[in-house]
mmCIF file of C-alpha atoms in Angstrom:
data_model
loop_
_atom_site.group_PDB
_atom_site.id
_atom_site.type_symbol
_atom_site.label_atom_id
_atom_site.label_comp_id
_atom_site.label_asym_id
_atom_site.label_seq_id
_atom_site.Cartn_x
_atom_site.Cartn_y
_atom_site.Cartn_z
ATOM 1 C CA MET A 3 -11.528 9.323 25.629
ATOM 2 C CA PRO A 4 -14.130 6.457 26.692
ATOM 3 C CA SER A 5 -12.898 3.437 28.123
ATOM 4 C CA ALA A 6 -13.318 1.277 25.169
ATOM 5 C CA ALA A 7 -11.431 3.664 22.965
ATOM 6 C CA VAL A 8 -8.502 3.815 25.525
ATOM 7 C CA GLU A 9 -8.273 0.039 25.732
ATOM 8 C CA ARG A 10 -8.402 -0.375 22.041
ATOM 9 C CA GLN A 11 -5.527 1.880 21.685
ATOM 10 C CA VAL A 12 -3.515 0.208 24.707
ATOM 11 C CA ALA A 13 -4.212 -3.064 22.972
ATOM 12 C CA LEU A 14 -3.076 -2.004 19.396
ATOM 13 C CA SER A 15 -0.037 0.018 20.770
ATOM 14 C CA SER A 16 1.473 -2.977 22.817
ATOM 15 C CA ALA A 17 1.038 -5.031 19.423
ATOM 16 C CA ILE A 18 2.957 -2.293 17.318
ATOM 17 C CA ALA A 19 5.695 -2.049 20.155
ATOM 18 C CA ALA A 20 5.996 -5.816 20.177
ATOM 19 C CA ALA A 21 6.503 -5.890 16.387
ATOM 20 C CA ALA A 22 10.165 -6.717 15.123
ATOM 21 C CA THR A 23 9.382 -6.781 11.231
ATOM 22 C CA ARG A 24 8.133 -5.115 8.406
ATOM 23 C CA SER A 25 5.329 -8.105 8.090
ATOM 24 C CA GLU A 26 4.874 -7.915 12.077
ATOM 25 C CA VAL A 27 4.142 -4.278 11.778
ATOM 26 C CA LEU A 28 1.561 -4.690 8.742
ATOM 27 C CA THR A 29 -0.070 -7.657 10.839
ATOM 28 C CA ALA A 30 -0.364 -5.172 13.723
ATOM 29 C CA MET A 31 -2.062 -2.303 11.417
ATOM 30 C CA GLU A 32 -4.278 -5.068 10.103
ATOM 31 C CA ASP A 33 -5.515 -5.712 13.239
ATOM 32 C CA ALA A 34 -6.216 -1.759 13.508
ATOM 33 C CA ALA A 35 -7.762 -1.584 10.778
ATOM 34 C CA GLU A 36 -10.005 -4.303 11.943
ATOM 35 C CA ALA A 37 -10.673 -2.387 15.160
ATOM 36 C CA PHE A 38 -11.606 0.750 13.647
ATOM 37 C CA GLY A 39 -14.227 -1.131 11.259
ATOM 38 C CA PHE A 40 -12.127 -1.331 7.930
ATOM 39 C CA ALA A 41 -11.052 -4.010 5.487
ATOM 40 C CA HIS A 42 -7.929 -2.766 4.270
ATOM 41 C CA VAL A 43 -4.634 -1.145 5.299
ATOM 42 C CA THR A 44 -1.819 0.330 2.666
ATOM 43 C CA LEU A 45 1.509 2.228 3.263
ATOM 44 C CA MET A 46 2.952 3.545 0.365
ATOM 45 C CA ALA A 47 5.766 6.166 -0.518
ATOM 46 C CA LYS A 48 4.668 9.637 -1.623
ATOM 47 C CA PRO A 49 4.228 9.549 -5.195
ATOM 48 C CA GLY A 50 7.104 11.848 -7.009
ATOM 49 C CA ASP A 51 5.754 13.925 -10.154
ATOM 50 C CA ASP A 52 6.718 11.371 -12.735
ATOM 51 C CA ASP A 53 4.908 8.577 -11.177
ATOM 52 C CA GLU A 54 2.269 7.226 -12.986
ATOM 53 C CA TYR A 55 1.834 3.553 -10.980
ATOM 54 C CA MET A 56 0.291 2.897 -7.488
ATOM 55 C CA SER A 57 2.044 -0.653 -7.204
ATOM 56 C CA ARG A 58 5.349 1.129 -7.464
ATOM 57 C CA LEU A 59 4.854 3.040 -4.389
ATOM 58 C CA ILE A 60 3.230 0.564 -2.284
ATOM 59 C CA ILE A 61 5.113 -0.687 0.616
ATOM 60 C CA GLN A 62 2.771 -3.294 2.004
ATOM 61 C CA THR A 63 -0.902 -3.631 1.460
ATOM 62 C CA THR A 64 -3.874 -5.623 1.936
ATOM 63 C CA LEU A 65 -5.913 -4.449 -0.779
ATOM 64 C CA PRO A 66 -6.996 -6.653 -3.543
ATOM 65 C CA GLU A 67 -4.478 -7.151 -6.638
ATOM 66 C CA ASP A 68 -6.932 -6.822 -9.014
ATOM 67 C CA PHE A 69 -7.690 -3.652 -7.914
ATOM 68 C CA VAL A 70 -4.035 -2.050 -7.563
ATOM 69 C CA ARG A 71 -3.801 -3.672 -11.146
ATOM 70 C CA GLN A 72 -6.903 -1.929 -12.611
ATOM 71 C CA PHE A 73 -6.019 1.703 -10.742
ATOM 72 C CA ASP A 74 -2.674 1.289 -12.589
ATOM 73 C CA ARG A 75 -3.748 0.113 -15.832
ATOM 74 C CA ASN A 76 -5.570 3.030 -15.857
ATOM 75 C CA ARG A 77 -3.404 5.616 -14.678
ATOM 76 C CA PHE A 78 -5.456 6.689 -12.060
ATOM 77 C CA LEU A 79 -2.832 7.817 -9.760
ATOM 78 C CA VAL A 80 -2.199 10.496 -12.611
ATOM 79 C CA ALA A 81 -6.080 11.121 -12.817
ATOM 80 C CA CYS A 82 -6.717 11.526 -9.185
ATOM 81 C CA PRO A 83 -6.870 15.213 -7.780
ATOM 82 C CA VAL A 84 -6.892 14.108 -4.017
ATOM 83 C CA MET A 85 -3.266 12.519 -3.950
ATOM 84 C CA PRO A 86 -1.362 15.614 -4.536
ATOM 85 C CA THR A 87 -3.238 17.386 -1.454
ATOM 86 C CA LEU A 88 -2.579 14.645 1.054
ATOM 87 C CA PHE A 89 0.790 16.252 2.291
ATOM 88 C CA GLU A 90 -0.439 19.839 2.438
ATOM 89 C CA THR A 91 -0.952 19.169 5.915
ATOM 90 C CA MET A 92 0.428 16.572 8.710
ATOM 91 C CA LEU A 93 -2.886 15.600 9.941
ATOM 92 C CA PRO A 94 -4.804 12.764 8.926
ATOM 93 C CA GLN A 95 -7.699 13.297 6.267
ATOM 94 C CA ALA A 96 -10.954 11.264 5.835
ATOM 95 C CA TRP A 97 -13.700 10.872 3.460
ATOM 96 C CA THR A 98 -16.317 8.740 2.179
ATOM 97 C CA LEU A 99 -17.264 7.566 -1.668
ATOM 98 C CA GLU A 100 -20.447 9.053 -1.534
ATOM 99 C CA GLY A 101 -18.940 12.359 -0.242
ATOM 100 C CA LEU A 102 -16.563 12.256 -3.286
ATOM 101 C CA GLU A 103 -19.174 11.336 -5.880
ATOM 102 C CA ARG A 104 -21.537 14.165 -4.572
ATOM 103 C CA ASP A 105 -19.014 16.665 -4.606
ATOM 104 C CA GLY A 106 -17.908 15.658 -7.932
ATOM 105 C CA ILE A 107 -14.077 15.796 -6.852
ATOM 106 C CA VAL A 108 -12.855 12.146 -7.982
ATOM 107 C CA PRO A 109 -13.360 11.254 -11.854
ATOM 108 C CA ALA A 110 -16.263 8.965 -11.997
ATOM 109 C CA PRO A 111 -14.096 5.807 -13.149
ATOM 110 C CA ILE A 112 -12.421 6.308 -10.311
ATOM 111 C CA THR A 113 -15.128 6.011 -7.774
ATOM 112 C CA ARG A 114 -16.865 3.194 -9.738
ATOM 113 C CA LEU A 115 -13.878 1.343 -9.059
ATOM 114 C CA MET A 116 -13.816 1.960 -5.587
ATOM 115 C CA ARG A 117 -17.484 0.751 -5.421
ATOM 116 C CA ARG A 118 -16.764 -2.417 -7.253
ATOM 117 C CA PHE A 119 -14.277 -2.925 -4.495
ATOM 118 C CA SER A 120 -16.439 -1.782 -1.643
ATOM 119 C CA LEU A 121 -13.572 1.020 -0.614
ATOM 120 C CA PHE A 122 -16.361 3.169 0.873
ATOM 121 C CA THR A 123 -14.496 4.967 3.415
ATOM 122 C CA THR A 124 -10.892 5.942 3.889
ATOM 123 C CA VAL A 125 -8.953 7.600 6.149
ATOM 124 C CA VAL A 126 -5.210 8.724 5.353
ATOM 125 C CA MET A 127 -2.178 9.752 7.540
ATOM 126 C CA PRO A 128 0.683 11.487 5.756
ATOM 127 C CA LEU A 129 4.140 10.583 7.479
ATOM 128 C CA HIS A 130 7.545 11.966 7.394
ATOM 129 C CA SER A 131 10.521 9.796 8.182
ATOM 130 C CA PHE A 132 13.802 10.392 10.073
ATOM 131 C CA ASP A 133 15.980 10.675 6.852
ATOM 132 C CA GLY A 134 13.321 13.074 5.108
ATOM 133 C CA ALA A 135 11.223 10.626 2.828
ATOM 134 C CA ARG A 136 7.481 10.660 3.086
ATOM 135 C CA PHE A 137 4.986 8.200 3.187
ATOM 136 C CA LEU A 138 1.379 7.540 3.529
ATOM 137 C CA LEU A 139 -0.617 5.216 5.986
ATOM 138 C CA ARG A 140 -4.185 4.456 4.894
ATOM 139 C CA PHE A 141 -7.264 2.524 5.760
ATOM 140 C CA ASP A 142 -10.101 1.533 3.307
ATOM 141 C CA GLY A 143 -13.341 -0.069 3.875
ATOM 142 C CA LYS A 144 -16.871 -0.508 3.909
ATOM 143 C CA ARG A 145 -18.116 1.728 7.082
ATOM 144 C CA PRO A 146 -19.866 4.647 8.263
ATOM 145 C CA SER A 147 -17.780 8.014 8.085
ATOM 146 C CA LEU A 148 -15.329 8.791 10.888
ATOM 147 C CA ARG A 149 -16.046 10.878 14.360
ATOM 148 C CA GLN A 150 -13.350 13.191 15.389
ATOM 149 C CA SER A 151 -12.221 10.941 18.035
ATOM 150 C CA GLU A 152 -11.690 8.160 15.917
ATOM 151 C CA ILE A 153 -9.786 10.206 13.444
ATOM 152 C CA ASN A 154 -7.398 11.321 16.169
ATOM 153 C CA GLU A 155 -7.045 7.630 17.416
ATOM 154 C CA PHE A 156 -6.029 6.819 14.166
ATOM 155 C CA ALA A 157 -3.589 9.513 14.386
ATOM 156 C CA VAL A 158 -1.764 8.481 17.216
ATOM 157 C CA ILE A 159 -1.679 4.849 15.978
ATOM 158 C CA SER A 160 -0.327 5.658 12.688
ATOM 159 C CA LEU A 161 2.479 7.770 14.095
ATOM 160 C CA HIS A 162 3.539 4.950 16.624
ATOM 161 C CA ALA A 163 3.386 2.116 13.848
ATOM 162 C CA PHE A 164 5.096 4.349 11.463
ATOM 163 C CA GLU A 165 7.878 5.111 14.011
ATOM 164 C CA VAL A 166 8.462 1.143 14.505
ATOM 165 C CA PHE A 167 8.288 0.728 10.661
ATOM 166 C CA ASP A 168 10.758 3.159 10.147
ATOM 167 C CA ARG A 169 13.252 2.040 12.673
ATOM 168 C CA ILE A 170 13.258 -1.546 10.988
ATOM 169 C CA ARG A 171 13.093 -0.405 7.266
ATOM 170 C CA ARG A 172 16.417 1.800 8.203
ATOM 171 C CA THR A 173 18.370 -0.984 9.681
ATOM 172 C CA GLU A 174 16.927 -3.630 7.028
ATOM 173 C CA GLU A 175 18.374 -0.914 4.152
ATOM 174 C CA ILE A 176 21.807 -1.809 5.540
ATOM 175 C CA ALA A 177 21.688 -5.475 4.531
ATOM 176 C CA ILE A 178 21.740 -6.752 1.043
ATOM 177 C CA PRO A 179 19.028 -9.173 -0.270
ATOM 178 C CA ARG A 180 19.878 -12.399 -1.880
ATOM 179 C CA PRO A 181 20.130 -11.666 -5.138
ATOM 180 C CA LEU A 182 17.451 -12.762 -8.156
ATOM 181 C CA SER A 183 18.331 -14.633 -10.746
ATOM 182 C CA MET A 184 18.449 -13.250 -14.301
ATOM 183 C CA ARG A 185 15.034 -14.975 -15.043
ATOM 184 C CA GLU A 186 13.673 -14.013 -11.588
ATOM 185 C CA LEU A 187 14.535 -10.620 -12.483
ATOM 186 C CA GLU A 188 12.863 -10.610 -15.900
ATOM 187 C CA VAL A 189 9.652 -12.206 -14.423
ATOM 188 C CA VAL A 190 9.663 -9.287 -11.975
ATOM 189 C CA ARG A 191 10.483 -6.669 -14.694
ATOM 190 C CA TRP A 192 7.327 -7.638 -16.697
ATOM 191 C CA THR A 193 5.002 -8.162 -13.551
ATOM 192 C CA ALA A 194 6.008 -4.557 -12.770
ATOM 193 C CA GLN A 195 4.407 -3.339 -16.302
ATOM 194 C CA GLY A 196 1.312 -5.394 -15.200
ATOM 195 C CA LYS A 197 1.245 -8.387 -17.372
ATOM 196 C CA THR A 198 -0.161 -11.317 -15.721
ATOM 197 C CA SER A 199 1.654 -14.720 -15.116
ATOM 198 C CA VAL A 200 -0.047 -16.074 -18.536
ATOM 199 C CA GLU A 201 1.368 -13.180 -20.615
ATOM 200 C CA ILE A 202 4.519 -13.036 -19.232
ATOM 201 C CA GLY A 203 4.671 -17.008 -20.271
ATOM 202 C CA ARG A 204 3.722 -16.014 -23.780
ATOM 203 C CA ILE A 205 6.332 -13.590 -23.814
ATOM 204 C CA LEU A 206 9.047 -15.595 -22.181
ATOM 205 C CA SER A 207 7.528 -19.054 -24.000
ATOM 206 C CA LEU A 208 7.397 -20.648 -20.533
ATOM 207 C CA SER A 209 4.192 -21.854 -18.750
ATOM 208 C CA ASP A 210 2.120 -19.992 -16.350
ATOM 209 C CA HIS A 211 3.100 -22.557 -13.641
ATOM 210 C CA THR A 212 7.009 -21.782 -14.404
ATOM 211 C CA ILE A 213 6.483 -17.971 -13.624
ATOM 212 C CA ASN A 214 4.598 -18.329 -10.719
ATOM 213 C CA ALA A 215 7.337 -20.644 -9.588
ATOM 214 C CA HIS A 216 9.924 -17.794 -10.396
ATOM 215 C CA LEU A 217 7.342 -15.349 -8.655
ATOM 216 C CA THR A 218 7.230 -17.189 -5.499
ATOM 217 C CA ASN A 219 11.027 -17.683 -5.457
ATOM 218 C CA ALA A 220 11.427 -13.843 -5.701
ATOM 219 C CA ILE A 221 8.746 -12.823 -3.111
ATOM 220 C CA LYS A 222 10.534 -15.359 -0.659
ATOM 221 C CA LYS A 223 14.069 -14.134 -1.300
ATOM 222 C CA LEU A 224 13.181 -10.476 -0.882
ATOM 223 C CA ASP A 225 11.232 -11.111 2.060
ATOM 224 C CA CYS A 226 7.648 -9.770 0.626
ATOM 225 C CA VAL A 227 4.161 -10.784 1.161
ATOM 226 C CA ASN A 228 2.803 -10.659 -2.135
ATOM 227 C CA ARG A 229 3.595 -9.538 -5.786
ATOM 228 C CA THR A 230 2.661 -5.973 -5.210
ATOM 229 C CA GLN A 231 5.242 -5.519 -2.429
ATOM 230 C CA LEU A 232 7.763 -7.928 -4.445
ATOM 231 C CA VAL A 233 7.605 -5.177 -7.445
ATOM 232 C CA ALA A 234 7.700 -2.137 -4.919
ATOM 233 C CA LYS A 235 10.613 -3.618 -3.116
ATOM 234 C CA ALA A 236 12.544 -4.488 -6.245
ATOM 235 C CA ILE A 237 12.285 -0.940 -7.610
ATOM 236 C CA ARG A 238 13.386 0.452 -4.267
ATOM 237 C CA LEU A 239 16.296 -1.802 -4.307
ATOM 238 C CA GLY A 240 16.830 -0.552 -7.764
ATOM 239 C CA LEU A 241 17.139 -4.304 -8.943
ATOM 240 C CA ILE A 242 14.373 -3.082 -12.025
ATOM 241 C CA PRO A 243 13.980 0.513 -13.327
#
């Protein structure tokens, strides 16, 4: 392995090992994404047979909220033929948007959405937790296709990051988060259904400013960083169906 790659791996591994919270693990993985030339990093649970929304599976992500919203609005999780194949191996998998379009593997509406948000290259690592849960760690962005040596590096970094994340996850699940108010739960439920703050305000006869305030409070209470993570965590904790 070239010295530059070794130095990169040592620096990233040190940052991951020092992480004490999920947010710190995400920050370390954001640094890893940048080091590999990617713009976004996402950790999500494995979809089940009945899952239709990517937002409900996301644990943490830096993907644009509008991308996730439109992906779910069009039920692309169900339409994407790549997703069911990702757990057929325990090795990382990488692809380019150009290759997907050339081979016709993914429906054109999905590739158009990816192109709009500059998700030209992707690498994904299937992960298995100690308690049997399955997850995906993925990097997305606008960079050339990965060399095999980079894919191997990604696998090592991903496994290390997930080991730290999973230890924190299992520890946090023992703790009971501060409960959400009835209004906050109501707003989170509508958000999970893809409604915007303006739309929820109309439904509940409240201003969008008030809706945003409820969402901000809920995000803080559940120790999340954005609405996507809030919805995913609320579902995982059984606070909303």
